[in-house]
XYZ file of C-alpha atoms in Angstrom:
716
model
C 27.151 94.421 -92.280
C 29.895 97.217 -92.906
C 32.238 99.248 -90.424
C 34.164 102.017 -91.122
C 37.898 101.522 -90.560
C 41.033 103.227 -90.678
C 43.985 101.977 -92.909
C 46.052 101.181 -89.840
C 43.207 99.183 -88.627
C 42.967 97.671 -92.304
C 46.636 96.870 -92.282
C 46.211 95.011 -88.609
C 43.248 93.232 -89.975
C 45.527 91.957 -92.735
C 48.672 90.851 -90.768
C 46.427 88.707 -88.662
C 44.860 87.015 -91.750
C 48.153 86.264 -93.891
C 49.057 84.130 -90.589
C 45.630 82.061 -90.482
C 43.277 81.131 -93.118
C 45.052 82.091 -96.329
C 42.769 85.357 -96.328
C 43.484 87.666 -99.352
C 45.216 91.151 -98.277
C 42.441 93.474 -97.654
C 42.934 96.263 -100.315
C 42.808 93.526 -102.914
C 39.075 94.374 -102.666
C 39.978 97.627 -103.795
C 41.444 97.390 -107.123
C 44.898 96.302 -106.054
C 46.051 99.326 -105.070
C 47.397 100.100 -101.576
C 45.314 102.998 -100.269
C 46.631 106.133 -98.413
C 47.586 105.984 -94.928
C 45.121 108.252 -93.676
C 42.213 107.330 -96.152
C 39.178 105.898 -94.367
C 38.358 102.860 -96.308
C 34.937 100.476 -95.719
C 35.769 96.690 -95.494
C 33.354 93.799 -95.787
C 33.328 90.864 -93.237
C 35.570 88.220 -94.316
C 33.392 84.984 -94.532
C 35.192 81.743 -94.506
C 33.517 77.903 -93.990
C 35.032 74.669 -93.170
C 33.628 71.189 -93.226
C 34.458 68.751 -90.049
C 33.468 65.075 -89.570
C 33.302 63.860 -86.068
C 31.877 61.034 -83.891
C 29.165 61.312 -80.880
C 31.112 62.423 -77.745
C 34.435 63.609 -80.379
C 35.834 66.743 -79.248
C 37.196 69.463 -82.273
C 39.388 72.485 -81.076
C 38.478 74.803 -83.902
C 40.353 77.903 -82.522
C 42.920 77.757 -85.735
C 40.402 78.421 -87.932
C 39.736 81.933 -86.226
C 41.548 85.314 -86.775
C 41.118 86.406 -83.019
C 40.680 84.968 -79.534
C 37.157 82.616 -79.383
C 36.018 84.732 -76.715
C 35.628 87.774 -79.127
C 33.335 85.720 -81.189
C 29.333 85.431 -81.036
C 28.716 81.580 -81.278
C 25.576 80.235 -82.865
C 24.828 76.143 -82.807
C 22.027 73.693 -82.184
C 22.789 72.758 -78.514
C 21.064 68.997 -79.308
C 23.696 68.450 -81.792
C 26.887 69.921 -80.405
C 28.158 72.082 -77.690
C 31.157 74.683 -77.763
C 33.106 75.627 -74.858
C 36.215 77.909 -75.298
C 36.455 77.596 -78.990
C 36.079 73.705 -78.767
C 33.099 71.794 -80.301
C 32.025 68.415 -78.788
C 29.503 66.323 -80.723
C 26.721 65.252 -78.870
C 24.250 63.268 -81.347
C 24.572 61.950 -84.753
C 23.401 63.889 -87.849
C 24.287 67.407 -89.665
C 24.646 70.984 -88.319
C 25.929 74.391 -88.702
C 28.320 75.933 -86.066
C 28.530 79.682 -86.573
C 31.436 82.002 -85.236
C 30.712 85.953 -85.878
C 33.343 88.536 -85.296
C 33.045 92.371 -86.444
C 35.448 91.084 -89.245
C 35.229 87.630 -89.842
C 32.564 85.112 -89.821
C 33.282 81.309 -90.021
C 30.623 78.676 -90.577
C 31.754 75.249 -89.571
C 29.407 72.468 -91.424
C 29.657 69.507 -88.966
C 28.555 65.845 -90.018
C 28.141 63.825 -86.837
C 28.264 59.598 -86.794
C 27.229 57.675 -84.329
C 30.068 56.125 -82.046
C 29.919 52.439 -81.549
C 27.698 52.027 -78.482
C 28.615 49.483 -75.903
C 26.430 47.376 -74.433
C 26.196 44.053 -73.056
C 24.046 40.758 -73.994
C 23.105 37.846 -71.847
C 23.028 34.044 -72.641
C 22.039 31.062 -71.093
C 23.976 28.100 -71.534
C 23.827 23.896 -69.887
C 26.682 21.952 -70.287
C 27.351 18.507 -68.587
C 29.953 17.766 -65.966
C 33.237 17.031 -68.307
C 31.373 18.408 -71.325
C 32.503 21.380 -73.345
C 30.694 23.737 -75.836
C 31.901 26.332 -77.968
C 30.549 29.654 -77.155
C 31.817 31.194 -80.612
C 28.492 30.488 -82.105
C 26.629 33.141 -80.011
C 28.626 36.317 -80.581
C 29.178 38.395 -83.439
C 33.128 38.615 -84.263
C 35.566 35.724 -83.640
C 36.474 34.472 -80.483
C 39.509 35.898 -80.545
C 38.262 39.576 -80.513
C 37.038 38.814 -76.926
C 38.877 38.669 -73.187
C 37.174 35.465 -71.639
C 37.119 34.644 -68.156
C 35.048 32.553 -65.889
C 33.226 33.950 -62.515
C 34.056 30.608 -61.053
C 36.235 27.952 -62.423
C 35.776 25.319 -60.035
C 32.404 25.109 -61.855
C 32.921 25.805 -65.330
C 36.123 26.753 -66.990
C 36.558 28.895 -70.185
C 39.561 28.751 -72.798
C 41.033 31.931 -74.765
C 39.166 30.365 -77.355
C 35.644 30.615 -75.911
C 35.485 27.032 -74.975
C 33.397 26.389 -71.699
C 33.872 23.007 -69.862
C 31.642 21.708 -67.216
C 33.899 20.686 -63.998
C 31.110 20.663 -61.133
C 27.247 20.891 -61.021
C 25.822 24.575 -60.392
C 25.808 27.696 -62.042
C 28.423 30.601 -62.572
C 28.844 33.181 -65.228
C 31.393 33.360 -68.129
C 32.265 36.879 -69.469
C 33.456 37.994 -73.067
C 34.249 41.388 -72.796
C 35.239 43.855 -75.257
C 36.353 47.747 -74.710
C 33.729 48.998 -77.181
C 30.566 47.221 -79.054
C 28.999 44.223 -77.463
C 30.288 42.088 -74.422
C 28.465 38.856 -73.565
C 27.419 37.273 -70.086
C 26.956 33.950 -70.449
C 24.802 32.051 -67.772
C 26.516 29.079 -67.450
C 24.332 25.785 -65.640
C 26.257 22.561 -65.333
C 24.336 19.754 -64.767
C 25.597 16.310 -63.554
C 26.139 13.496 -65.958
C 28.140 14.898 -69.040
C 27.554 12.985 -71.870
C 24.373 11.339 -72.720
C 26.307 7.800 -73.147
C 29.589 6.094 -73.122
C 30.860 3.714 -75.850
C 33.851 1.652 -74.794
C 36.312 -0.458 -76.833
C 39.328 -2.663 -75.830
C 42.062 -2.434 -78.395
C 45.661 -3.914 -78.494
C 48.929 -2.779 -80.167
C 52.443 -3.374 -80.281
C 55.181 -1.043 -79.257
C 55.545 1.455 -82.660
C 52.312 1.197 -83.659
C 50.666 4.568 -84.819
C 47.044 4.692 -85.564
C 43.716 7.193 -86.021
C 41.003 6.484 -82.912
C 39.310 8.831 -84.859
C 38.008 6.152 -87.212
C 36.030 4.832 -84.641
C 34.071 7.937 -83.175
C 32.109 8.537 -86.507
C 32.930 12.482 -86.340
C 35.223 14.939 -87.002
C 38.010 14.252 -84.427
C 37.906 18.340 -83.366
C 34.539 18.032 -82.046
C 35.969 15.562 -79.246
C 38.670 16.410 -76.216
C 41.385 13.591 -76.452
C 42.982 12.521 -73.442
C 45.297 9.403 -72.336
C 45.830 8.573 -68.638
C 49.273 7.505 -69.408
C 51.015 9.297 -72.331
C 54.678 7.416 -71.620
C 52.687 4.381 -72.885
C 50.346 5.741 -75.377
C 50.461 9.358 -76.491
C 47.007 11.038 -78.527
C 46.722 13.915 -80.495
C 44.132 16.415 -80.884
C 43.358 14.867 -84.337
C 42.714 11.249 -82.487
C 46.364 9.850 -83.811
C 47.512 7.411 -81.423
C 51.512 6.459 -80.968
C 52.042 3.272 -78.984
C 55.151 3.862 -77.139
C 56.198 1.081 -74.765
C 54.723 -1.775 -73.212
C 51.648 -1.166 -70.548
C 48.514 0.073 -70.550
C 46.651 3.016 -71.047
C 43.009 4.554 -70.895
C 42.197 6.895 -74.064
C 38.993 9.249 -73.732
C 37.131 11.002 -76.467
C 35.214 13.590 -74.796
C 32.568 15.122 -76.788
C 32.742 19.458 -76.691
C 28.913 19.117 -76.546
C 26.272 16.506 -75.301
C 26.721 13.265 -77.182
C 28.822 10.089 -76.811
C 32.160 9.886 -74.934
C 34.347 7.142 -76.337
C 36.636 5.279 -73.929
C 39.519 3.218 -75.354
C 41.540 0.752 -73.157
C 44.906 0.454 -74.501
C 47.151 -2.348 -74.078
C 50.729 -2.101 -75.502
C 52.604 -5.016 -76.211
C 56.171 -5.251 -77.082
C 56.988 -5.287 -80.746
C 55.704 -8.679 -82.064
C 58.287 -7.740 -85.376
C 61.776 -6.212 -85.312
C 63.014 -3.965 -88.030
C 66.440 -5.246 -89.386
C 69.053 -3.690 -92.007
C 72.253 -4.454 -93.526
C 74.564 -1.447 -93.352
C 78.236 -1.560 -94.798
C 80.899 1.226 -93.665
C 84.586 1.013 -93.850
C 87.459 1.198 -91.038
C 87.471 5.047 -89.534
C 84.054 5.808 -91.198
C 81.423 7.143 -88.968
C 77.491 6.367 -89.893
C 74.413 8.407 -88.603
C 71.823 5.483 -87.662
C 69.253 7.753 -86.340
C 67.603 8.594 -89.531
C 66.354 4.449 -89.346
C 64.600 4.801 -86.662
C 61.053 6.543 -85.373
C 61.270 9.644 -83.204
C 64.526 10.716 -81.613
C 67.131 8.708 -81.289
C 67.515 9.695 -77.695
C 64.402 7.939 -77.061
C 66.027 4.552 -77.498
C 69.141 2.439 -75.581
C 71.848 1.424 -78.314
C 74.449 -1.625 -78.006
C 77.183 -2.653 -79.962
C 77.747 -6.496 -79.877
C 81.236 -6.126 -80.625
C 82.661 -2.451 -79.661
C 86.630 -3.659 -81.236
C 84.573 -3.565 -84.666
C 81.823 -0.632 -84.270
C 80.928 1.328 -81.192
C 77.584 3.555 -81.210
C 76.905 6.613 -79.440
C 73.669 7.387 -77.494
C 72.452 9.127 -80.184
C 72.763 6.271 -82.923
C 76.302 7.613 -84.485
C 78.517 4.495 -84.946
C 82.291 4.169 -85.729
C 83.985 1.703 -87.612
C 86.787 0.423 -86.229
C 88.167 -2.844 -87.630
C 87.426 -4.872 -90.296
C 84.756 -7.635 -89.140
C 80.969 -7.877 -88.320
C 79.014 -6.402 -85.269
C 75.153 -6.300 -84.547
C 73.921 -2.662 -83.170
C 70.560 -3.605 -81.420
C 68.323 -0.797 -80.395
C 65.629 -0.893 -77.583
C 62.828 1.221 -76.722
C 61.354 0.478 -72.828
C 63.772 -2.730 -72.760
C 61.584 -3.901 -76.025
C 64.037 -4.789 -79.139
C 63.047 -2.246 -81.892
C 65.556 -2.494 -84.570
C 68.898 -4.590 -85.203
C 71.790 -3.316 -87.641
C 73.755 -5.932 -89.190
C 77.447 -3.352 -89.427
C 79.987 -4.919 -92.108
C 83.142 -3.214 -91.618
C 85.509 -3.576 -94.336
C 89.200 -2.065 -94.921
C 89.353 1.317 -96.538
C 91.205 1.208 -99.932
C 91.068 3.304 -102.922
C 88.959 0.499 -104.507
C 86.545 -0.405 -102.038
C 86.351 2.777 -99.652
C 82.962 4.807 -99.522
C 84.498 7.851 -101.155
C 85.788 5.931 -104.311
C 82.612 3.734 -104.885
C 81.490 3.903 -108.457
C 78.304 6.147 -109.218
C 76.163 4.917 -111.400
C 74.494 8.172 -112.074
C 74.947 11.999 -111.122
C 72.519 14.770 -110.805
C 73.151 18.711 -110.825
C 70.671 20.641 -108.394
C 70.323 24.151 -108.171
C 68.538 25.162 -104.929
C 67.666 28.730 -103.248
C 68.233 28.972 -99.329
C 65.347 26.821 -98.020
C 64.171 24.980 -100.538
C 63.510 21.536 -100.567
C 63.711 19.001 -103.612
C 61.772 15.769 -103.505
C 64.302 13.062 -105.244
C 62.267 10.157 -104.846
C 61.671 9.975 -108.774
C 65.517 9.651 -109.446
C 65.542 7.092 -107.081
C 65.142 3.209 -108.392
C 63.895 2.269 -104.823
C 62.713 4.392 -101.695
C 64.956 6.627 -100.003
C 65.409 4.598 -96.873
C 66.962 1.830 -99.008
C 70.001 3.834 -99.345
C 73.022 4.838 -97.232
C 73.606 8.440 -97.598
C 76.566 10.624 -97.280
C 76.955 14.539 -97.239
C 79.701 16.404 -97.765
C 78.739 19.531 -96.105
C 75.294 19.379 -93.578
C 75.561 23.119 -93.268
C 74.628 23.518 -96.781
C 72.386 20.899 -97.558
C 71.120 17.892 -95.615
C 68.751 14.866 -96.508
C 65.427 14.440 -95.265
C 63.592 11.627 -96.252
C 63.313 11.387 -99.975
C 63.815 15.204 -100.115
C 67.400 17.579 -99.975
C 66.606 20.700 -97.827
C 68.878 23.609 -98.404
C 70.441 25.136 -95.263
C 72.753 27.842 -96.245
C 74.724 28.974 -99.446
C 77.599 26.688 -100.716
C 78.111 23.558 -102.471
C 77.601 20.331 -101.328
C 78.276 16.400 -102.413
C 75.122 14.104 -101.432
C 75.729 10.257 -102.560
C 73.414 7.512 -102.141
C 74.459 3.936 -101.896
C 72.325 0.947 -102.742
C 71.468 -1.274 -105.553
C 72.673 1.651 -107.679
C 74.511 4.474 -106.345
C 73.653 8.288 -106.803
C 75.931 11.387 -106.501
C 73.628 14.692 -106.243
C 76.049 17.765 -106.821
C 73.951 20.630 -104.666
C 74.631 24.282 -105.103
C 72.895 26.382 -102.884
C 72.515 30.300 -103.692
C 69.791 32.954 -103.014
C 69.637 33.669 -106.871
C 68.904 29.953 -107.828
C 65.300 28.784 -108.033
C 64.281 25.394 -108.237
C 60.670 24.819 -109.367
C 58.181 21.514 -110.225
C 56.683 21.464 -113.684
C 53.811 19.143 -114.906
C 53.455 18.667 -118.917
C 51.783 15.854 -120.871
C 53.438 14.062 -123.780
C 53.225 16.627 -126.997
C 51.996 19.315 -124.279
C 53.966 22.491 -123.879
C 54.425 25.030 -120.901
C 55.206 28.773 -121.268
C 58.751 28.943 -119.896
C 58.442 33.015 -119.545
C 56.407 32.735 -116.443
C 59.216 31.299 -114.766
C 62.204 33.319 -116.200
C 62.813 36.827 -115.293
C 64.069 37.182 -118.998
C 63.384 35.972 -122.388
C 64.379 32.616 -122.985
C 67.225 33.514 -125.521
C 68.810 35.208 -122.401
C 69.790 31.681 -120.884
C 72.337 28.846 -121.406
C 70.012 25.714 -121.512
C 70.961 22.026 -120.303
C 69.314 19.207 -119.366
C 69.315 15.880 -117.705
C 67.694 13.794 -120.515
C 66.045 15.953 -123.544
C 64.746 13.041 -124.612
C 61.840 13.194 -122.199
C 61.336 17.554 -122.451
C 63.269 19.491 -124.395
C 62.872 23.475 -124.971
C 61.353 24.904 -128.513
C 61.564 28.509 -128.809
C 59.714 29.843 -125.264
C 58.023 26.956 -124.589
C 59.031 23.562 -122.601
C 57.960 20.401 -124.874
C 57.045 17.416 -123.501
C 58.220 14.381 -125.641
C 58.047 10.948 -123.513
C 56.256 9.837 -119.966
C 59.473 10.309 -117.590
C 61.330 12.636 -115.124
C 64.234 15.083 -116.149
C 65.356 18.508 -115.016
C 66.105 21.473 -117.342
C 68.726 24.103 -116.330
C 68.654 27.932 -117.346
C 71.326 29.845 -116.468
C 71.187 33.846 -117.207
C 73.871 35.071 -119.335
C 73.888 38.394 -117.977
C 73.553 37.792 -113.877
C 73.677 34.864 -111.413
C 70.208 33.901 -111.940
C 69.869 29.805 -112.487
C 66.264 28.457 -112.564
C 66.242 24.415 -112.528
C 62.755 22.816 -113.701
C 61.955 19.617 -112.281
C 59.897 18.048 -115.012
C 57.182 15.563 -114.667
C 56.205 14.285 -117.983
C 52.872 11.911 -117.564
C 50.096 11.510 -120.290
C 49.158 12.610 -123.577
C 48.034 16.000 -124.966
C 45.188 16.305 -127.464
C 46.613 16.840 -130.530
C 45.134 17.326 -133.944
C 46.483 16.873 -137.709
C 47.264 19.555 -140.075
C 46.815 19.513 -143.360
C 50.292 17.954 -143.974
C 50.974 14.103 -142.195
C 53.747 14.708 -140.875
C 53.206 17.323 -138.227
C 50.769 17.831 -135.274
C 49.742 21.062 -133.544
C 48.776 21.340 -129.791
C 44.974 22.440 -129.758
C 44.426 25.335 -127.702
C 40.903 24.832 -125.914
C 38.626 27.472 -125.867
C 36.078 25.444 -123.980
C 35.466 22.419 -121.737
C 36.222 19.051 -124.045
C 36.004 15.524 -123.101
C 39.464 14.774 -120.662
C 42.482 13.815 -122.441
C 43.384 9.890 -121.559
C 47.085 9.771 -120.558
C 48.911 6.621 -120.788
C 48.443 3.571 -118.150
C 52.221 4.051 -117.332
C 51.561 5.604 -114.404
C 52.681 5.689 -110.497
C 52.961 2.914 -108.311
C 52.087 3.496 -104.761
C 53.315 1.413 -101.971
C 51.377 3.315 -98.906
C 47.589 2.302 -100.132
C 47.694 -1.472 -98.893
C 45.819 -0.447 -95.681
C 43.191 0.919 -97.330
C 41.782 -1.696 -99.280
C 38.515 0.250 -99.792
C 40.335 2.811 -101.838
C 43.180 0.829 -103.770
C 41.224 0.173 -107.045
C 40.034 4.114 -107.022
C 43.320 5.369 -106.262
C 45.233 3.123 -109.044
C 42.588 3.569 -111.365
C 42.755 7.669 -111.181
C 46.464 7.471 -111.228
C 46.456 5.279 -114.196
C 44.404 7.759 -116.378
C 46.624 10.792 -114.860
C 43.808 12.594 -113.019
C 45.767 12.064 -109.642
C 49.505 12.384 -108.416
C 51.102 11.081 -105.152
C 53.359 12.797 -103.019
C 56.016 11.120 -105.331
C 56.012 8.069 -107.510
C 55.535 5.664 -104.744
C 53.790 7.415 -102.037
C 50.450 8.541 -102.367
C 49.772 9.509 -98.641
C 45.987 8.373 -98.598
C 45.356 9.487 -94.710
C 46.429 13.094 -95.421
C 43.711 15.481 -95.683
C 42.831 16.629 -99.063
C 43.308 20.460 -99.783
C 41.640 22.624 -101.802
C 44.095 23.020 -104.323
C 44.455 19.183 -105.053
C 41.103 18.687 -105.140
C 40.882 21.469 -107.750
C 43.806 19.871 -109.711
C 41.791 16.363 -110.011
C 38.272 17.914 -110.868
C 39.525 20.290 -113.730
C 41.458 17.542 -115.108
C 38.403 15.397 -114.851
C 36.231 18.102 -116.512
C 38.901 18.371 -119.412
C 39.776 22.117 -118.504
C 43.441 21.566 -116.924
C 45.356 22.408 -120.208
C 44.661 26.239 -119.690
C 47.620 28.965 -118.772
C 47.755 30.620 -115.624
C 46.434 33.904 -116.301
C 46.117 35.413 -112.696
C 43.258 35.493 -110.295
C 43.410 34.818 -106.556
C 45.824 37.019 -104.457
C 47.203 33.948 -102.576
C 47.885 31.635 -105.672
C 50.756 32.760 -107.382
C 52.113 31.536 -110.856
C 55.295 29.861 -109.512
C 52.703 27.433 -107.356
C 52.007 23.809 -109.271
C 48.315 24.303 -108.645
C 48.151 27.812 -109.711
C 46.929 27.238 -113.663
C 44.269 24.494 -112.189
C 42.983 26.938 -109.404
C 42.670 29.980 -111.941
C 40.930 28.028 -114.756
C 38.666 26.787 -112.197
C 37.792 30.438 -110.989
C 37.216 31.381 -114.830
C 34.637 28.834 -114.952
C 32.820 29.479 -111.242
C 33.555 26.220 -109.937
C 36.009 27.268 -107.072
C 34.505 26.825 -103.290
C 35.486 28.644 -99.888
C 36.247 31.958 -101.400
C 37.183 34.791 -99.189
C 37.188 38.231 -100.461
C 40.097 37.698 -103.353
C 41.429 34.453 -101.537
C 41.133 30.936 -102.363
C 43.160 29.554 -99.299
C 44.501 26.554 -101.481
C 46.244 24.659 -98.745
C 43.479 24.390 -96.401
C 41.659 21.217 -96.201
C 38.414 20.911 -98.304
C 35.075 20.610 -96.383
C 32.342 18.122 -97.391
C 30.276 21.084 -98.894
C 32.641 22.526 -100.685
C 33.533 18.950 -102.266
C 29.860 19.041 -103.283
C 29.491 22.474 -104.493
C 32.646 22.078 -106.729
C 31.293 18.732 -107.914
C 27.697 20.307 -108.743
C 29.462 23.131 -110.627
C 31.438 20.804 -112.770
C 28.327 18.790 -113.584
C 26.806 21.773 -114.902
C 29.709 22.811 -116.468
C 29.455 19.165 -118.399
C 25.756 19.921 -119.347
C 24.186 17.289 -116.365
C 20.729 17.960 -115.644
C 20.394 17.469 -111.713
C 17.066 17.885 -109.471
C 17.934 20.837 -107.207
C 15.122 20.448 -104.825
C 16.566 21.828 -101.567
C 13.372 20.022 -99.421
C 15.508 17.050 -99.175
C 17.632 18.698 -96.881
C 14.452 18.689 -94.290
C 15.553 15.042 -93.754
C 18.945 15.925 -91.913
C 19.446 17.315 -88.477
C 22.416 19.460 -89.143
C 21.006 20.900 -92.656
C 21.119 24.411 -90.800
C 25.122 24.166 -90.679
C 25.393 24.251 -94.963
C 26.174 27.646 -95.924
C 23.462 29.108 -98.043
C 25.359 29.275 -100.976
C 26.088 25.498 -100.899
C 22.461 24.286 -100.089
C 21.329 23.605 -103.724
C 24.583 21.971 -104.649
C 24.537 19.851 -101.498
C 20.625 19.118 -102.410
C 21.170 18.401 -106.073
C 24.176 15.490 -105.131
C 21.838 13.931 -102.581
C 18.756 13.766 -104.774
C 20.984 12.310 -107.447
C 22.415 10.050 -105.012
C 26.096 11.209 -106.153
C 26.563 11.391 -102.324
C 25.129 10.389 -99.352
C 24.849 11.709 -95.821
C 27.622 10.294 -93.333
C 24.160 8.901 -91.551
C 20.197 8.918 -92.418
C 19.953 12.014 -90.500
C 23.195 13.547 -90.928
C 25.358 15.531 -93.722
C 28.192 16.474 -91.641
C 29.240 19.413 -93.974
C 32.016 21.039 -91.962
C 34.220 17.965 -91.641
C 37.032 17.684 -94.036
C 38.153 14.240 -96.521
C 40.975 12.518 -96.590
C 42.990 12.057 -100.342
C 41.623 8.076 -100.063
C 38.365 9.723 -99.881
C 38.465 12.128 -102.666
C 39.969 9.253 -104.940
C 37.110 7.037 -104.352
C 34.689 9.942 -104.815
C 35.562 11.314 -107.699
C 36.301 7.724 -109.279
C 33.017 6.681 -108.580
C 30.887 10.134 -109.982
C 33.357 9.969 -113.378
C 32.634 13.035 -115.634
């Protein structure tokens, strides 16, 4: 369509177009020459297109796309798809459509794609619980429980937590709501029946004051399946993990109530005064003070402190003694009128030859730490840390916690440990300092450049003991079993990196043509695992788990497992995915690979990095979410079975993978689909068994002791 316009009208049209959709000057259509003022010219309609992406119900004001007012256009559109009012387009339903706005001198076509909005709806679910019983409602909903707002219509009949756990309070019916602003909401029609759990198991147990134990061992399930309560928490407190702490003489009833119908466990607890009193000999010097609170369990304020001779030594309510004069005094500590500790204090005169400040130091160490760093020094002590008297020159810089030094703030501090041997740790804390743990085998190597910002040649290097490990070129080389540290001080900056090195076991080596040298073999495929020497750790905390002692010691002697320190294994701690991966890869024989990157949450500075990432390379990792491994999460039984299955597969083991074996287990539906073949294979081969004849219990976790026994029995 063409219109006859005067040149004045053409200029008016150009001015309007220049301020909107980058329209070209109208004379551009005429060879680029500006026509004479009075010349009549012909101009075609300017045709524009715009693309809009909308959601059902969304409005879009399109007047900015127009040269003229919205009411000077003719609007053409499919009213079943959109509506248009005053230049505003409203999406009505999903699909694709075009809206055209036509003016004498402009046509604009809006190409529109419309997506469905999330439709709000409500689903109804019927749930039955017993009085006193509880059930998690998360299993019925499509998202996490935290995505919903939870409420009960009548909390006297059934209450609900913010996490979606409903508990029957009284016989009757009510509704529990899980609401979202959009999407699906839920209404649970809750019926509460009398009777609660189907049966009750009762047991009487006697403890002494100060005893700590796990009642979870009596329930046969994951402690998290139960709600734990104490009738008298001042006598015996109980945690959500079923851990009981006997606090004072008396009686208490502990209940473990299942969150679903099942057995309720009732424990009748009797706590007696401690049958044994812990004692300790301590020597101090006149005018010295010493904090005894670190020798008692829990807060010092929970105890009553008494001195037998205040003229020799006084003691505060927080457990700090002050030496007054030469002599002896007994500091007796009571809890709930029961004697718990006795400290036999010997006070000596201060002198240049006998004062604590001038005691001869047998060994000195230099420790560099970043702020908030923690360094375990137990391997450098001949006895456990509790056997030493500790002195700190500046607790604002560094403090002692158990066998660890904890950096508090920048500065320097001297920490001394007095015992059968006396030690001094010169601690330097700065944000530019880094302290890391490194493990290497005898004749093995570790690439140092992943720990340092600059090439190794840029650092001055010093050792605690170069006979244990030393630096050659850009590698740390293990020389003999033992412990040392290596300090790298950057010549051009304030950067200091200190590596706490453990050398254990022997790396695989092969002879060259000459008889005088050996070289490290770079393995490129799984091989037989190395067999470290038997000079392994000696754990002093495993005797109460007699069923696991032999396995722990055997696995440790082969270098497959490590403790928290040389003397502490922590058998009752939950086994993390990272620690299980370390042991499994060592047993398979693929642990000597360098860190090559991989998971987003496994960085190269972590002690488990190279083990997790070589496991990733060989496809034996379990519990992977996106590109995250969650290495510090407790590993579950099904994840254990999957990783063992993949490890045995890697070693060439032929396994029976018939999943029909799972039909015998009532909880097989809980097994993650990707793990079912692995679980079935290990059950078929008798490598593992269910927790009973009818239950696999795939989601429960295992302890470090159970990990040691399982892998020791399997072998690789």
